[in-house]
Amino acid sequence: MQKKIQISDSELPIMQALWEKGPSTSPEIFEGMDKNTSTLKTLLKRLVDKGAVQAEEINSRNYRYRALVTEKEYVSSARKNFLRTVFGGSREKLLLNFVKEEHVTRQELEDLMELIEEE
């Protein structure tokens, strides 16, 4: 993300739909979502206003929307924010907490080390 754009938990399903489907109209984006259309339109407009989504006019009543923030950019920003706010920026504390709380086995740790070395 070039500029820091905050995507709220309520806006995230819209972004996920755009990442999965690519450029889409609002009915295509909202397909299968539980919230009412009015709420979803408000969330979509908020994402456009923030610069996370671009609206391209198809005709006088219809728009095609596309994500300007990639999923990779969002995940990276969210991870950094989570690390900073929850673990004071300490990667060691984050990893130790994960290993302890998620009961990671020795074999899983060894497999992970192999993956890291391959990178």
mmCIF file of C-alpha atoms in Angstrom:
data_model
loop_
_atom_site.group_PDB
_atom_site.id
_atom_site.type_symbol
_atom_site.label_atom_id
_atom_site.label_comp_id
_atom_site.label_asym_id
_atom_site.label_seq_id
_atom_site.Cartn_x
_atom_site.Cartn_y
_atom_site.Cartn_z
ATOM 1 C CA MET A 1 0.000 0.000 0.000
ATOM 2 C CA GLN A 2 1.584 3.229 -1.113
ATOM 3 C CA LYS A 3 -0.406 5.305 1.344
ATOM 4 C CA LYS A 4 -1.714 3.894 4.584
ATOM 5 C CA ILE A 5 -5.335 2.879 4.029
ATOM 6 C CA GLN A 6 -7.196 1.350 6.949
ATOM 7 C CA ILE A 7 -9.695 -1.335 5.994
ATOM 8 C CA SER A 8 -12.174 -2.081 8.772
ATOM 9 C CA ASP A 9 -13.463 -5.539 9.662
ATOM 10 C CA SER A 10 -16.869 -4.620 8.215
ATOM 11 C CA GLU A 11 -15.283 -3.503 4.907
ATOM 12 C CA LEU A 12 -13.057 -6.568 4.590
ATOM 13 C CA PRO A 13 -15.662 -8.919 3.016
ATOM 14 C CA ILE A 14 -16.100 -6.437 0.146
ATOM 15 C CA MET A 15 -12.349 -6.305 -0.424
ATOM 16 C CA GLN A 16 -12.145 -10.102 -0.256
ATOM 17 C CA ALA A 17 -14.882 -10.375 -2.899
ATOM 18 C CA LEU A 18 -12.977 -7.974 -5.163
ATOM 19 C CA TRP A 19 -9.699 -9.835 -4.643
ATOM 20 C CA GLU A 20 -11.407 -13.125 -5.474
ATOM 21 C CA LYS A 21 -13.617 -11.986 -8.365
ATOM 22 C CA GLY A 22 -11.598 -9.120 -9.807
ATOM 23 C CA PRO A 23 -13.349 -6.026 -11.196
ATOM 24 C CA SER A 24 -17.068 -6.407 -10.477
ATOM 25 C CA THR A 25 -20.375 -4.579 -10.284
ATOM 26 C CA SER A 26 -21.946 -4.059 -6.875
ATOM 27 C CA PRO A 27 -24.483 -6.915 -7.295
ATOM 28 C CA GLU A 28 -21.585 -9.245 -8.165
ATOM 29 C CA ILE A 29 -19.607 -8.051 -5.133
ATOM 30 C CA PHE A 30 -22.554 -8.374 -2.733
ATOM 31 C CA GLU A 31 -23.608 -11.815 -3.952
ATOM 32 C CA GLY A 32 -23.870 -14.183 -0.990
ATOM 33 C CA MET A 33 -23.302 -11.509 1.668
ATOM 34 C CA ASP A 34 -25.680 -11.398 4.637
ATOM 35 C CA LYS A 35 -25.859 -7.639 5.285
ATOM 36 C CA ASN A 36 -28.567 -5.523 3.670
ATOM 37 C CA THR A 37 -27.778 -3.841 0.369
ATOM 38 C CA SER A 38 -27.933 -0.331 1.814
ATOM 39 C CA THR A 39 -25.235 -1.144 4.380
ATOM 40 C CA LEU A 40 -23.066 -2.829 1.756
ATOM 41 C CA LYS A 41 -23.368 0.163 -0.580
ATOM 42 C CA THR A 42 -22.311 2.453 2.272
ATOM 43 C CA LEU A 43 -19.264 0.268 2.986
ATOM 44 C CA LEU A 44 -18.344 0.166 -0.710
ATOM 45 C CA LYS A 45 -18.654 3.958 -0.990
ATOM 46 C CA ARG A 46 -16.436 4.319 2.083
ATOM 47 C CA LEU A 47 -13.784 2.134 0.427
ATOM 48 C CA VAL A 48 -13.970 4.272 -2.722
ATOM 49 C CA ASP A 49 -13.651 7.471 -0.656
ATOM 50 C CA LYS A 50 -10.591 6.053 1.136
ATOM 51 C CA GLY A 51 -8.899 5.176 -2.138
ATOM 52 C CA ALA A 52 -8.931 1.416 -1.511
ATOM 53 C CA VAL A 53 -11.372 0.798 -4.386
ATOM 54 C CA GLN A 54 -11.852 2.513 -7.736
ATOM 55 C CA ALA A 55 -15.310 3.024 -9.266
ATOM 56 C CA GLU A 56 -15.434 3.044 -13.058
ATOM 57 C CA GLU A 57 -18.687 4.184 -14.688
ATOM 58 C CA ILE A 58 -20.214 1.640 -17.069
ATOM 59 C CA ASN A 59 -23.316 3.749 -17.761
ATOM 60 C CA SER A 60 -25.318 6.381 -15.886
ATOM 61 C CA ARG A 61 -26.546 3.886 -13.276
ATOM 62 C CA ASN A 62 -23.886 1.199 -13.101
ATOM 63 C CA TYR A 63 -20.278 1.056 -12.000
ATOM 64 C CA ARG A 64 -17.543 -1.543 -12.077
ATOM 65 C CA TYR A 65 -15.351 -1.591 -8.984
ATOM 66 C CA ARG A 66 -11.786 -2.780 -8.649
ATOM 67 C CA ALA A 67 -9.468 -3.054 -5.675
ATOM 68 C CA LEU A 68 -6.593 -0.560 -5.603
ATOM 69 C CA VAL A 69 -5.116 -2.271 -2.542
ATOM 70 C CA THR A 70 -3.903 -5.807 -3.186
ATOM 71 C CA GLU A 71 -4.551 -8.633 -0.771
ATOM 72 C CA LYS A 72 -0.802 -8.973 -0.250
ATOM 73 C CA GLU A 73 -0.508 -5.271 0.657
ATOM 74 C CA TYR A 74 -3.440 -5.557 3.071
ATOM 75 C CA VAL A 75 -2.066 -8.668 4.775
ATOM 76 C CA SER A 76 1.371 -7.084 5.146
ATOM 77 C CA SER A 77 -0.072 -3.922 6.670
ATOM 78 C CA ALA A 78 -2.416 -5.844 8.989
ATOM 79 C CA ARG A 79 0.410 -8.121 10.141
ATOM 80 C CA LYS A 80 2.687 -5.179 10.920
ATOM 81 C CA ASN A 81 -0.091 -3.380 12.774
ATOM 82 C CA PHE A 82 -0.965 -6.519 14.762
ATOM 83 C CA LEU A 83 2.687 -7.126 15.650
ATOM 84 C CA ARG A 84 3.108 -3.520 16.791
ATOM 85 C CA THR A 85 -0.109 -3.206 18.794
ATOM 86 C CA VAL A 86 -0.341 -6.672 20.380
ATOM 87 C CA PHE A 87 3.310 -7.652 20.809
ATOM 88 C CA GLY A 88 5.060 -4.276 20.962
ATOM 89 C CA GLY A 89 6.801 -5.030 17.667
ATOM 90 C CA SER A 90 8.520 -8.149 19.044
ATOM 91 C CA ARG A 91 8.578 -10.941 16.470
ATOM 92 C CA GLU A 92 10.012 -13.272 19.110
ATOM 93 C CA LYS A 93 7.043 -12.731 21.448
ATOM 94 C CA LEU A 94 4.610 -13.285 18.596
ATOM 95 C CA LEU A 95 6.241 -16.543 17.509
ATOM 96 C CA LEU A 96 6.641 -17.835 21.068
ATOM 97 C CA ASN A 97 2.991 -17.081 21.803
ATOM 98 C CA PHE A 98 1.900 -18.844 18.631
ATOM 99 C CA VAL A 99 4.032 -21.925 19.286
ATOM 100 C CA LYS A 100 2.812 -22.218 22.888
ATOM 101 C CA GLU A 101 -0.862 -21.379 22.417
ATOM 102 C CA GLU A 102 -1.389 -23.333 19.187
ATOM 103 C CA HIS A 103 0.527 -26.374 20.479
ATOM 104 C CA VAL A 104 2.894 -26.563 17.522
ATOM 105 C CA THR A 105 4.675 -29.917 17.474
ATOM 106 C CA ARG A 106 8.414 -30.413 17.135
ATOM 107 C CA GLN A 107 7.829 -31.963 13.695
ATOM 108 C CA GLU A 108 5.817 -28.931 12.570
ATOM 109 C CA LEU A 109 8.642 -26.664 13.767
ATOM 110 C CA GLU A 110 11.198 -28.733 11.858
ATOM 111 C CA ASP A 111 9.011 -28.593 8.736
ATOM 112 C CA LEU A 112 8.716 -24.841 9.141
ATOM 113 C CA MET A 113 12.499 -24.470 9.482
ATOM 114 C CA GLU A 114 12.935 -26.409 6.230
ATOM 115 C CA LEU A 115 10.486 -24.072 4.476
ATOM 116 C CA ILE A 116 12.302 -21.023 5.837
ATOM 117 C CA GLU A 117 15.665 -22.338 4.643
ATOM 118 C CA GLU A 118 14.218 -22.942 1.166
ATOM 119 C CA GLU A 119 13.126 -19.294 0.943
#
